[in-house]
Amino acid sequence: MSPKTFFVFLTLLIFPLNLVLAEDGSELWLRYRKEENLSRLAQYQGAVGDVAVLGSGPSVDAVRAELKVALSAILGKEISVGSACPSGNGLVIGTKESLTAAGLTASLPDFSKLGEEGYVLQTVRQGEHQYLVAGGNSAVSLLYGTFDLLRRMQASDDISNLKTVSVPKIAHRYLNHWDNINGSVERGYAGRSLWNWQELPKTNSRYRDYARACASVGINGTVLNNVNSQVESLTQDYLVKTAALADVFRPYGIRVMLTARFNAPMALGGLKTADPRDPEVIAWWEKKTNEIYNLIPDFGGFLIKASSEGQPGPQTYKATHADGANMLGKILAPHGGLVMWRAFVYDMKIDKDRAKCAYKEFAPLDGQFLENVVVQVKNGPIDFQPREPFHPLFGAMPKTLLGMELQITKEYLGQSKHLVYLAPMWKEVLDSDTFANGTGSTVAKVIDGTLDKHRTSVIAGVANVGNGPNWCGHPFDQANWYAFGRLAWDHDLTSEQIAEEWIRCTWTHDPQTVRTIRELMCSSRETCVNYMVPLGLAHIMVTGNHYGPQPGLNAGNGSSVTPQYYHRAGPDGIGFDRSSKGSNAVAEYHAPLCDQWENVKTCPDQYLLWFHHVPWNFQMSNGHTVWEELQRRYDLGVSDCEKMEATWQSLESKIDAQRFLVVSNKLKEQSANAKIWRKTCLDVFQASMSGEKTP
Ligand code: GCW
């Protein structure tokens, strides 16, 4: 332990309220600090020292409140936010009408292209004066424009001559909380649930901070409860509590949604069936939906996990997913609500290859879902693994509104103990070409609705937020919440750009440190793949908690979904044969992908063992056998973890002591874990190679 680290440790022990606690990560990336660069400070004072937010209403008040806090901190003096256009230079924020009335729209772009949420942020010269103008068509768009400006200022960017137009590419950008009523969070690693159901409808200041954080990256919806849904969430008591949260979130442009348990008409309504075609069932849902909209007029809709992992669903009644989803869709449509129907199903009676199940159940239903029904598909065909090829449904349901579900909480990627920045993984999926409609039919274009001309679009992220002081557990997990929002808004942003923004808001402006942290973040996902599941391996984590390695559990019994089921290591080789000689999952992809992945010679290394079972002496393109290459990748994973540790240590003087220490300790644990992964996996594979049964 370095002397500085030791000192912090001691201080934390002795003086729990010492100033160092100020950097506990609770401010997230909205960590407004005084601009230290004097010429920049002067520029900011000139540009935004005089501020007016035109108009009124809850969202406008939210803009004012944010600006007051942020600008006062950044400029280092109390700023008052007026409501009339400044007579000299200054910042003016308003909707089209108010800006027009102030005579400021002449040189601004056409507002009709901005939609409801897009904004313009532009420097406007008028006579002798210069205004920085943020404008849009709705009060919420002003909030987005404001956060854009504040992001630039936090990053110490030049704002003297701005000309930005920003419109979200995806309409519904939702978080999915897997939070239970008792305060536990399924796959939550950052404390208990943020929602205090006991205390609600009484609210607390953290709810508002959550809304600020979400709005600052453009997240505009949140599903409050677990997809493994408890019917209690739909009782009047809980709806009143939900309405209280909705009231806090509304000014920030965030709509609330709930999951609904499909058999609620039975469990809550006392009916004998939940058959979606039964008139009494339909009437029950109608009544419940009306009750919800009476309390929450802008309720977003229901997210449903049906006929999946023990959750009830329409199939009990020999009805299809479309029957179930449409029944609810029809009821929600007049209210403007959506049904998000999950495609996470893997009934292995449908196919022995888990990766094929959802496609087989859902693809034939294309064209049968109503317009306000979204089929919500995980990024990959199995389950949030460190690497999977994209889900084949993305190229298979052009007539269906497909939404994508990403997992921000890193269930299978070291949870809140490992530093893994997820943007590169999400970009990999979004940028993948499905070839559904010829070259360039990327997954991003499928889900933003442009490929198949859908009227709306959806992306969901399983939240990593809890009630712990730094919200996400690992200080770097905040970057994943941030990146989800930024990519949901604009999937053309690069992982590097997003990391850079986040670092400059969260850690420091020092260029060298920014670069170092950015590189560390951007390589972290590949590092994780290397020490966990290289070359297309998957799902060899401990059954249940999904944290450490457990490739050998039940090896050799050949039944259902054990880790051995996934890696198939044995004397003859390793990998899951999904070629036409095996499960033929490759056929769920369009040409040329199916041909490229079918052929072991053209299948990319990163998917080799996902699509192929190869002998241990299989020659990789780099001349290694697959066994040698596996060893090399695990070694690389371990040495890259050690490099991350060393790199972080080199930043000690650049980072506040408290967060430095938290990250140091976590990186140490990550390195130790990577070694355990390497040893456990290689031992089991080696034993399998020689035909031994592994424990
Ligand atoms: O990733 C798996 C998790 C389950 C989860 C399920 C799902 C909410 O292990 O905890 O349940 O997926 O996505 O429904």
XYZ file of C-alpha atoms and ligand atoms in Angstrom:
709
model
C 0.000 0.000 0.000
C 1.457 3.381 -0.955
C 1.741 5.984 1.813
C -1.077 8.005 0.262
C -3.404 5.011 0.065
C -2.548 4.114 3.635
C -3.345 7.639 4.747
C -6.746 7.572 3.057
C -7.491 4.211 4.557
C -6.629 5.523 7.985
C -8.595 8.708 7.478
C -11.637 6.779 6.419
C -11.395 4.686 9.535
C -10.865 7.519 11.936
C -12.862 10.369 10.430
C -15.823 8.967 8.618
C -17.094 12.446 7.824
C -13.806 13.715 6.556
C -13.821 15.709 3.368
C -12.406 12.846 1.314
C -15.862 11.325 1.479
C -17.017 14.051 -0.843
C -15.727 11.965 -3.724
C -17.826 8.911 -3.035
C -19.209 8.802 -6.558
C -22.717 9.777 -5.504
C -22.771 12.732 -7.894
C -22.292 10.435 -10.874
C -21.247 12.337 -13.990
C -23.220 15.387 -12.868
C -20.297 16.387 -10.735
C -20.267 20.090 -11.391
C -16.929 21.626 -10.412
C -15.446 25.050 -10.896
C -13.740 25.539 -14.258
C -10.063 25.750 -13.468
C -8.795 27.004 -16.776
C -9.023 30.780 -16.473
C -9.417 31.640 -20.117
C -12.114 28.982 -20.423
C -13.777 30.356 -17.324
C -13.804 33.808 -18.883
C -15.358 32.391 -22.035
C -18.053 30.662 -20.000
C -18.781 33.759 -17.985
C -19.297 35.708 -21.188
C -21.456 33.068 -22.827
C -23.646 31.896 -19.977
C -23.159 34.340 -17.132
C -26.528 35.863 -17.950
C -29.166 33.167 -18.299
C -32.806 33.111 -19.248
C -35.102 30.147 -19.469
C -38.282 31.206 -21.216
C -41.659 29.727 -20.414
C -43.008 27.880 -17.443
C -44.022 24.426 -16.273
C -42.439 21.545 -14.377
C -39.833 20.652 -17.027
C -38.855 24.284 -17.453
C -38.476 24.501 -13.683
C -36.239 21.433 -13.850
C -34.085 23.182 -16.471
C -33.837 26.247 -14.245
C -32.946 24.230 -11.178
C -30.238 22.295 -13.011
C -28.726 25.402 -14.552
C -28.673 27.242 -11.276
C -26.779 24.504 -9.493
C -24.510 23.635 -12.390
C -23.597 27.108 -13.600
C -23.086 28.447 -10.094
C -20.643 25.613 -9.449
C -18.841 25.790 -12.779
C -18.536 29.567 -12.799
C -17.780 29.691 -9.090
C -20.381 32.317 -8.277
C -24.089 32.371 -7.576
C -26.008 32.511 -10.842
C -29.614 33.534 -11.033
C -31.710 32.210 -13.854
C -34.080 34.755 -15.307
C -37.147 34.304 -17.450
C -36.722 37.185 -19.897
C -34.192 37.406 -22.695
C -31.010 39.100 -21.422
C -30.395 42.556 -22.763
C -26.742 41.751 -23.444
C -24.942 38.505 -24.286
C -26.125 35.351 -22.610
C -27.734 31.968 -22.655
C -31.347 31.740 -23.771
C -33.331 28.552 -23.553
C -36.845 28.188 -24.834
C -39.248 26.383 -27.094
C -39.811 27.531 -30.640
C -42.701 29.830 -29.712
C -40.861 31.627 -26.950
C -37.676 31.978 -28.981
C -39.655 33.350 -31.907
C -41.323 35.856 -29.617
C -37.852 36.892 -28.457
C -36.808 37.276 -32.098
C -34.143 34.611 -31.890
C -35.212 31.952 -34.385
C -34.142 33.624 -37.627
C -30.789 31.904 -37.951
C -31.807 28.644 -36.281
C -32.521 25.480 -38.271
C -35.998 24.249 -39.090
C -37.625 23.099 -35.848
C -39.949 20.724 -37.648
C -37.016 18.315 -38.041
C -36.434 18.193 -34.301
C -39.490 16.143 -33.393
C -40.645 16.227 -29.783
C -37.305 15.557 -28.152
C -34.619 16.904 -30.463
C -32.911 20.173 -29.731
C -30.702 22.792 -31.256
C -27.789 24.347 -29.435
C -26.395 27.257 -31.360
C -24.500 30.473 -31.024
C -26.576 33.266 -32.549
C -25.332 36.733 -33.332
C -27.953 39.432 -33.202
C -26.916 43.037 -33.673
C -24.149 43.662 -31.200
C -25.087 40.752 -29.040
C -24.249 37.111 -29.040
C -26.598 34.549 -27.574
C -26.125 30.913 -26.946
C -29.517 29.441 -27.688
C -30.917 26.052 -26.728
C -34.262 25.354 -28.281
C -36.680 22.595 -29.133
C -40.331 21.834 -29.574
C -41.108 20.638 -26.071
C -40.072 21.548 -22.571
C -38.309 18.196 -22.222
C -36.225 18.872 -25.326
C -34.920 21.952 -23.483
C -33.752 19.715 -20.717
C -31.843 17.580 -23.220
C -30.294 20.679 -24.777
C -29.348 21.960 -21.345
C -27.649 18.728 -20.386
C -25.754 18.742 -23.676
C -24.431 22.212 -22.896
C -23.555 21.262 -19.328
C -21.754 18.157 -20.552
C -19.576 20.333 -22.766
C -18.857 22.732 -19.945
C -18.044 19.957 -17.512
C -15.649 18.616 -20.094
C -14.112 22.082 -20.376
C -14.961 22.281 -24.080
C -14.951 25.424 -26.163
C -18.562 26.689 -26.358
C -17.865 29.952 -28.125
C -19.290 28.922 -31.458
C -21.761 26.085 -31.213
C -23.958 24.756 -33.955
C -25.498 21.463 -32.941
C -28.706 19.732 -33.805
C -29.430 16.505 -32.009
C -32.422 14.229 -32.475
C -32.714 10.820 -30.835
C -32.522 7.895 -33.244
C -34.627 5.617 -31.045
C -37.940 6.829 -29.629
C -38.312 4.788 -26.439
C -35.136 4.557 -24.388
C -36.014 2.618 -21.293
C -34.385 1.212 -18.237
C -35.696 -2.099 -16.969
C -35.314 -2.546 -13.234
C -35.393 -6.104 -12.033
C -36.422 -4.857 -8.602
C -38.634 -6.767 -6.221
C -41.157 -5.334 -3.807
C -39.160 -6.569 -0.812
C -36.271 -4.349 -1.870
C -34.066 -7.058 -3.339
C -32.852 -6.668 -6.900
C -32.516 -9.641 -9.191
C -28.994 -9.488 -10.611
C -28.468 -6.252 -8.699
C -24.980 -5.617 -7.365
C -25.259 -2.063 -6.086
C -27.194 -2.348 -2.889
C -30.913 -2.730 -2.452
C -33.609 -1.369 -4.694
C -33.731 2.364 -5.110
C -37.505 2.220 -4.695
C -38.502 2.232 -1.085
C -41.950 0.687 -1.372
C -42.440 0.845 2.384
C -41.992 4.594 2.410
C -43.704 5.384 -0.877
C -45.815 7.323 -1.788
C -43.520 9.477 0.333
C -40.614 10.285 -1.970
C -36.988 11.176 -1.328
C -34.375 13.280 -3.090
C -32.679 10.287 -4.672
C -35.634 9.715 -6.952
C -35.127 13.156 -8.410
C -31.402 12.589 -8.772
C -32.123 9.335 -10.571
C -34.398 11.225 -12.957
C -31.759 13.899 -13.504
C -29.145 11.285 -14.306
C -31.441 9.485 -16.719
C -32.545 12.679 -18.442
C -28.959 13.869 -18.734
C -28.271 10.963 -21.097
C -31.675 10.931 -22.752
C -33.321 7.963 -21.031
C -37.062 8.615 -21.225
C -38.717 5.654 -19.567
C -38.334 3.218 -16.738
C -39.894 -0.100 -15.869
C -39.880 -0.144 -12.101
C -40.284 -3.800 -11.246
C -38.834 -7.174 -12.058
C -39.829 -9.071 -15.183
C -40.210 -12.023 -12.845
C -43.244 -10.144 -11.775
C -45.168 -10.043 -8.533
C -48.889 -9.375 -8.862
C -48.824 -7.053 -5.848
C -47.337 -4.393 -8.122
C -50.721 -4.087 -9.780
C -52.728 -3.576 -6.588
C -54.180 -0.154 -5.857
C -51.740 0.358 -2.979
C -48.709 -0.144 -5.174
C -50.162 1.791 -8.058
C -50.488 4.804 -5.793
C -46.822 4.394 -4.872
C -45.902 4.020 -8.536
C -47.851 7.180 -9.327
C -45.763 9.066 -6.770
C -42.588 8.026 -8.571
C -44.146 8.907 -11.913
C -44.854 12.405 -10.555
C -41.188 12.879 -9.640
C -39.960 11.565 -12.984
C -42.450 13.336 -15.259
C -40.738 16.737 -15.361
C -37.610 14.925 -16.522
C -39.394 13.360 -19.471
C -39.430 9.895 -17.956
C -42.488 7.707 -18.297
C -43.101 4.910 -15.890
C -43.959 1.369 -16.915
C -44.641 -1.803 -14.993
C -44.196 -5.459 -15.632
C -47.411 -7.430 -15.397
C -47.766 -11.025 -14.391
C -49.790 -12.750 -17.036
C -51.976 -14.625 -14.589
C -52.874 -11.479 -12.607
C -56.571 -11.855 -13.492
C -56.499 -15.096 -11.539
C -54.141 -14.111 -8.749
C -55.654 -10.686 -8.148
C -59.031 -10.898 -9.810
C -60.031 -14.365 -8.625
C -60.838 -15.548 -12.139
C -60.465 -19.187 -13.062
C -58.364 -18.535 -16.129
C -55.916 -16.059 -17.634
C -56.731 -17.129 -21.192
C -56.181 -14.009 -23.300
C -59.287 -14.803 -25.352
C -61.613 -15.037 -22.373
C -63.991 -12.025 -22.169
C -63.772 -11.854 -18.392
C -59.990 -11.840 -18.559
C -60.053 -9.059 -21.126
C -62.512 -7.100 -19.004
C -60.259 -7.511 -15.962
C -57.251 -6.122 -17.818
C -59.336 -3.261 -19.190
C -60.466 -2.285 -15.731
C -56.939 -2.559 -14.317
C -55.537 -0.510 -17.181
C -58.122 2.223 -16.644
C -57.277 2.260 -12.960
C -53.603 2.744 -13.830
C -54.220 5.531 -16.324
C -56.456 7.326 -13.839
C -53.505 7.506 -11.515
C -50.751 7.843 -14.121
C -52.066 9.487 -17.280
C -48.776 9.056 -19.140
C -48.169 5.465 -18.065
C -45.875 3.880 -20.658
C -47.293 0.370 -20.727
C -46.549 -3.186 -19.678
C -43.382 -5.231 -20.000
C -44.173 -8.940 -20.014
C -42.075 -12.022 -19.492
C -44.434 -14.803 -20.459
C -44.030 -18.541 -20.779
C -40.387 -18.137 -19.795
C -38.468 -19.508 -16.853
C -41.627 -20.459 -14.994
C -43.529 -17.232 -15.632
C -47.160 -17.748 -16.626
C -48.113 -17.019 -20.216
C -50.606 -17.574 -22.983
C -49.219 -20.945 -23.897
C -50.908 -22.532 -20.904
C -54.125 -21.875 -22.844
C -52.772 -22.997 -26.190
C -52.671 -19.358 -27.233
C -49.618 -17.809 -28.906
C -47.350 -15.003 -27.774
C -49.140 -12.826 -30.323
C -52.546 -13.647 -28.807
C -51.288 -12.699 -25.362
C -49.466 -9.554 -26.420
C -52.240 -8.294 -28.688
C -54.892 -8.695 -26.013
C -52.943 -6.212 -23.890
C -51.914 -4.122 -26.883
C -55.531 -3.534 -27.820
C -56.350 -2.413 -24.304
C -53.362 -0.074 -24.059
C -53.670 1.439 -27.543
C -56.345 4.035 -26.744
C -54.171 5.253 -23.865
C -51.060 5.521 -26.009
C -49.320 2.706 -24.127
C -46.985 0.017 -25.392
C -46.695 -3.670 -24.672
C -43.126 -4.835 -24.503
C -43.321 -8.580 -24.918
C -40.055 -10.341 -24.221
C -38.676 -12.968 -26.577
C -36.459 -14.513 -23.908
C -37.842 -18.042 -24.173
C -35.997 -21.301 -24.365
C -38.303 -24.228 -24.062
C -35.855 -26.965 -24.925
C -38.688 -29.143 -26.148
C -38.794 -26.771 -29.095
C -35.142 -27.258 -29.924
C -32.284 -28.964 -28.180
C -30.117 -25.970 -29.008
C -31.120 -23.208 -26.614
C -29.785 -20.600 -29.044
C -32.465 -21.549 -31.561
C -35.575 -21.604 -29.394
C -36.707 -17.976 -29.446
C -36.314 -17.743 -33.204
C -38.383 -20.866 -33.714
C -41.178 -19.577 -31.497
C -41.249 -15.965 -32.622
C -40.165 -15.751 -36.270
C -43.317 -17.526 -37.520
C -45.421 -14.908 -35.703
C -44.003 -12.035 -37.768
C -46.808 -9.799 -38.970
C -49.223 -10.921 -36.273
C -48.373 -8.364 -33.584
C -50.275 -5.109 -33.225
C -48.533 -1.814 -33.925
C -48.103 -0.932 -30.259
C -46.614 -4.311 -29.389
C -42.856 -4.455 -29.219
C -41.119 -7.796 -29.226
C -38.193 -7.177 -26.914
C -35.202 -9.289 -27.894
C -31.954 -9.661 -25.965
C -28.846 -8.720 -27.920
C -27.743 -12.323 -28.280
C -29.566 -15.638 -28.645
C -28.564 -17.085 -25.270
C -28.278 -14.704 -22.370
C -26.170 -11.581 -21.934
C -22.882 -13.412 -22.324
C -19.610 -11.450 -22.603
C -19.789 -12.196 -26.317
C -22.548 -13.618 -28.471
C -23.349 -13.139 -32.116
C -26.412 -10.910 -32.532
C -29.816 -12.473 -32.021
C -31.056 -13.938 -35.321
C -34.545 -12.524 -34.706
C -33.157 -9.100 -35.617
C -33.055 -10.190 -39.228
C -36.212 -12.240 -39.166
C -39.222 -10.145 -38.197
C -39.480 -7.161 -40.562
C -43.206 -6.720 -39.941
C -42.794 -6.610 -36.182
C -41.659 -3.775 -33.981
C -38.488 -5.270 -32.513
C -36.910 -3.685 -29.466
C -33.503 -4.557 -28.141
C -32.802 -5.472 -24.540
C -29.256 -4.904 -23.322
C -28.067 -5.684 -19.845
C -26.324 -2.838 -18.064
C -25.967 -4.794 -14.851
C -23.092 -7.135 -15.623
C -24.599 -10.417 -14.497
C -22.139 -12.486 -16.517
C -19.271 -9.997 -16.729
C -17.955 -9.843 -13.209
C -20.957 -7.988 -11.762
C -19.904 -4.911 -9.800
C -16.482 -6.345 -9.058
C -14.875 -6.253 -12.498
C -14.145 -3.193 -14.575
C -15.815 -3.869 -17.908
C -16.995 -1.012 -20.090
C -19.879 -2.316 -22.145
C -20.180 0.199 -24.978
C -17.823 -1.773 -27.263
C -19.965 -4.875 -26.776
C -23.185 -3.028 -27.524
C -21.641 -1.314 -30.539
C -20.505 -4.693 -31.837
C -24.130 -5.848 -31.839
C -25.645 -2.603 -33.099
C -23.148 -2.403 -35.956
C -23.575 -6.056 -36.969
C -25.024 -6.474 -40.416
C -28.039 -8.791 -40.495
C -28.083 -8.660 -44.340
C -31.870 -8.986 -43.990
C -32.360 -6.423 -46.703
C -28.986 -6.581 -48.403
C -25.696 -5.147 -47.201
C -26.022 -2.422 -44.608
C -29.068 -3.876 -42.830
C -27.486 -3.376 -39.458
C -29.084 -4.379 -36.198
C -29.116 -0.667 -35.318
C -31.255 0.056 -38.373
C -33.596 -2.775 -37.495
C -34.216 -1.462 -34.026
C -34.268 2.250 -34.830
C -37.070 1.391 -37.232
C -35.450 2.807 -40.372
C -34.816 -0.528 -42.109
C -38.391 -1.752 -42.042
C -40.039 1.661 -41.732
C -41.616 1.305 -38.342
C -43.299 4.260 -36.755
C -41.582 3.925 -33.452
C -38.588 2.209 -31.894
C -37.457 0.819 -28.566
C -34.283 0.012 -26.706
C -34.161 -1.232 -23.124
C -31.297 -1.594 -20.679
C -31.499 -3.771 -17.580
C -30.508 -1.250 -14.933
C -27.442 -1.535 -12.729
C -28.695 0.983 -10.224
C -29.162 0.364 -6.520
C -29.365 2.371 -3.331
C -25.638 2.102 -2.602
C -23.781 5.417 -2.266
C -22.247 5.370 -5.734
C -25.424 4.027 -7.378
C -23.815 1.255 -9.422
C -21.383 -0.591 -7.139
C -18.233 -0.164 -9.204
C -17.312 3.449 -9.979
C -16.767 2.380 -13.581
C -20.195 0.776 -13.805
C -21.593 4.290 -13.852
C -20.070 4.510 -17.320
C -22.327 1.692 -18.482
C -25.491 3.470 -17.355
C -24.164 6.583 -19.063
C -23.188 4.733 -22.245
C -26.539 2.983 -22.481
C -28.338 6.317 -22.533
C -25.936 7.930 -24.969
C -26.050 5.006 -27.410
C -29.814 4.746 -27.123
C -29.981 8.390 -28.164
C -27.395 8.059 -30.897
C -26.048 4.657 -31.834
C -23.573 6.286 -34.215
C -21.498 7.604 -31.329
C -18.324 5.627 -30.814
C -17.412 3.832 -27.602
C -14.344 6.059 -27.387
C -16.332 9.285 -27.688
C -18.744 8.189 -24.992
C -15.948 7.054 -22.696
C -14.135 10.326 -23.198
C -17.207 12.416 -22.340
C -17.898 10.342 -19.278
C -14.302 10.454 -18.039
C -14.077 14.201 -18.404
C -17.312 14.674 -16.470
C -16.551 12.005 -13.874
C -12.821 11.978 -13.248
C -10.587 14.666 -14.704
C -9.816 16.882 -17.688
C -6.120 16.119 -17.699
C -5.581 14.993 -21.313
C -3.053 12.277 -20.567
C -5.169 10.815 -17.782
C -8.276 10.976 -19.935
C -6.464 9.088 -22.677
C -5.134 6.480 -20.280
C -8.527 5.810 -18.692
C -10.233 5.752 -22.070
C -7.853 3.128 -23.399
C -8.226 1.093 -20.254
C -12.019 1.217 -20.542
C -12.203 0.483 -24.237
C -10.060 -2.645 -24.032
C -11.705 -3.968 -20.869
C -14.483 -5.912 -22.538
C -12.103 -7.874 -24.761
C -9.982 -8.573 -21.711
C -13.026 -9.961 -19.917
C -13.898 -12.161 -22.896
C -10.338 -13.491 -22.880
C -10.223 -14.516 -19.243
C -13.816 -15.786 -19.170
C -15.082 -17.128 -22.465
C -12.548 -16.800 -25.307
C -13.135 -17.958 -28.887
C -16.930 -18.061 -28.629
C -17.310 -20.086 -25.441
C -20.361 -19.177 -23.373
C -22.267 -19.708 -20.164
C -19.616 -21.478 -18.161
C -20.268 -19.351 -15.080
C -21.280 -20.772 -11.727
C -24.844 -21.984 -11.979
C -27.157 -19.637 -10.134
C -25.017 -16.652 -9.267
C -23.283 -16.503 -12.664
C -20.127 -14.955 -11.219
C -17.104 -17.250 -11.202
C -16.161 -20.102 -13.523
C -17.787 -23.504 -13.296
C -17.119 -25.250 -16.575
C -16.987 -28.693 -15.040
C -20.271 -28.904 -13.206
C -22.042 -32.126 -14.183
C -19.607 -32.522 -17.047
C -20.303 -35.637 -18.991
C -23.909 -36.246 -17.990
C -24.943 -34.733 -21.297
C -28.290 -33.502 -20.000
C -29.949 -30.159 -20.654
C -28.205 -26.885 -19.916
C -25.158 -27.567 -17.770
C -21.928 -25.699 -18.539
C -20.726 -28.819 -20.316
C -23.801 -28.554 -22.518
C -22.404 -25.218 -23.714
C -18.707 -25.951 -24.196
C -18.954 -29.644 -25.097
C -15.324 -30.297 -24.249
C -14.416 -33.950 -24.582
C -11.664 -36.146 -25.973
C -12.677 -35.289 -29.524
C -12.541 -31.524 -29.141
C -14.408 -28.474 -27.878
C -17.254 -26.207 -28.973
C -20.958 -26.348 -29.826
C -21.638 -27.511 -33.354
C -24.247 -25.124 -34.699
C -23.300 -25.748 -38.327
C -25.571 -27.712 -40.658
C -23.920 -30.852 -39.347
C -24.941 -29.901 -35.842
C -27.923 -27.875 -34.601
C -27.908 -25.760 -37.782
C -28.430 -22.520 -35.859
C -26.383 -20.881 -38.628
C -29.422 -21.256 -40.865
C -31.236 -18.659 -38.736
C -28.919 -16.013 -40.226
C -29.042 -14.504 -43.705
C -26.429 -15.096 -46.394
C -23.568 -14.405 -46.495
C -23.369 -14.791 -42.694
C -24.816 -18.292 -42.588
C -22.238 -19.444 -45.143
C -19.369 -17.642 -43.487
C -20.239 -19.010 -40.052
C -21.059 -22.498 -41.376
C -17.528 -22.931 -42.657
C -14.989 -23.501 -39.919
C -12.331 -21.867 -42.114
C -14.229 -18.615 -42.559
C -15.956 -18.441 -39.191
C -14.313 -15.577 -37.246
C -12.174 -16.705 -34.294
C -14.442 -14.861 -31.899
C -17.344 -17.167 -32.769
C -15.382 -20.345 -33.501
C -16.544 -22.415 -30.528
C -20.002 -20.853 -30.618
C -20.652 -22.360 -34.040
C -18.225 -25.266 -34.233
C -16.989 -28.288 -32.397
C -13.340 -28.591 -33.378
C -10.632 -31.121 -32.508
C -8.039 -29.979 -30.003
C -5.402 -29.866 -32.711
C -7.556 -27.671 -34.985
C -5.294 -25.121 -36.697
C -6.230 -21.500 -36.084
C -5.335 -18.901 -38.719
C -2.440 -17.692 -36.540
C -0.844 -21.156 -36.672
C -1.779 -22.205 -33.136
C -3.895 -25.207 -32.354
C -7.192 -24.361 -30.697
C -5.845 -25.701 -27.407
C -2.767 -23.464 -27.631
C -4.929 -20.529 -28.614
C -7.251 -21.046 -25.668
C -4.272 -21.014 -23.328
C -2.890 -17.932 -25.030
C -6.208 -16.084 -24.685
C -6.621 -16.934 -21.011
C -3.019 -15.798 -20.435
C -3.727 -12.580 -22.284
C -6.850 -12.003 -20.198
C -4.815 -12.368 -17.018
C -1.909 -10.216 -18.167
C -4.273 -7.509 -19.425
C -5.931 -7.437 -16.007
C -2.532 -6.980 -14.437
C -1.832 -4.190 -16.889
C -5.099 -2.492 -15.924
C -4.029 -2.655 -12.306
C -0.613 -1.160 -13.060
C -2.090 1.525 -15.292
C -4.506 2.537 -12.577
C -1.690 2.723 -10.034
C 0.128 5.129 -12.345
C -2.822 7.525 -12.006
C -2.697 7.802 -8.241
C -1.694 11.458 -8.224
C -4.385 12.327 -10.740
C -7.432 10.815 -9.065
C -9.130 11.707 -5.806
C -7.961 9.372 -3.111
C -11.233 7.732 -2.174
C -12.326 6.621 -5.594
C -8.739 5.749 -6.476
C -8.673 3.296 -3.608
C -12.037 1.727 -4.408
C -11.002 1.097 -7.997
C -7.536 -0.164 -6.972
C -9.070 -2.760 -4.711
C -11.559 -3.869 -7.283
C -8.900 -4.208 -9.972
C -6.854 -6.335 -7.623
C -9.802 -8.636 -7.120
C -10.434 -8.727 -10.848
C -6.862 -9.865 -11.533
C -7.145 -12.559 -8.904
C -10.463 -13.662 -10.386
C -9.002 -13.754 -13.898
C -6.363 -16.192 -12.655
C -9.053 -18.375 -11.137
C -10.942 -18.327 -14.412
C -7.824 -19.328 -16.318
C -6.898 -22.160 -14.019
C -10.407 -23.549 -13.578
C -11.244 -23.502 -17.269
C -7.948 -24.807 -18.556
C -7.891 -27.580 -15.943
C -11.362 -28.722 -16.886
C -10.674 -28.541 -20.603
C -7.441 -30.462 -20.217
C -9.158 -33.132 -18.169
C -11.969 -33.363 -20.725
C -9.375 -33.751 -23.450
C -8.062 -36.877 -21.801
C -11.546 -38.199 -21.157
C -11.591 -37.598 -17.413
C -14.858 -36.678 -15.776
C -14.618 -33.279 -14.166
C -16.384 -32.452 -10.932
O -30.207 -13.513 -17.456
C -31.210 -14.330 -16.934
C -31.114 -14.120 -15.463
C -32.436 -14.134 -14.745
C -33.396 -13.243 -15.497
C -33.585 -13.804 -16.896
C -34.468 -12.940 -17.765
C -35.091 -11.799 -14.638
O -30.241 -15.053 -14.929
O -32.213 -13.682 -13.442
O -34.620 -13.099 -14.834
O -32.354 -13.876 -17.547
O -33.909 -12.164 -18.522
O -35.669 -13.031 -17.676
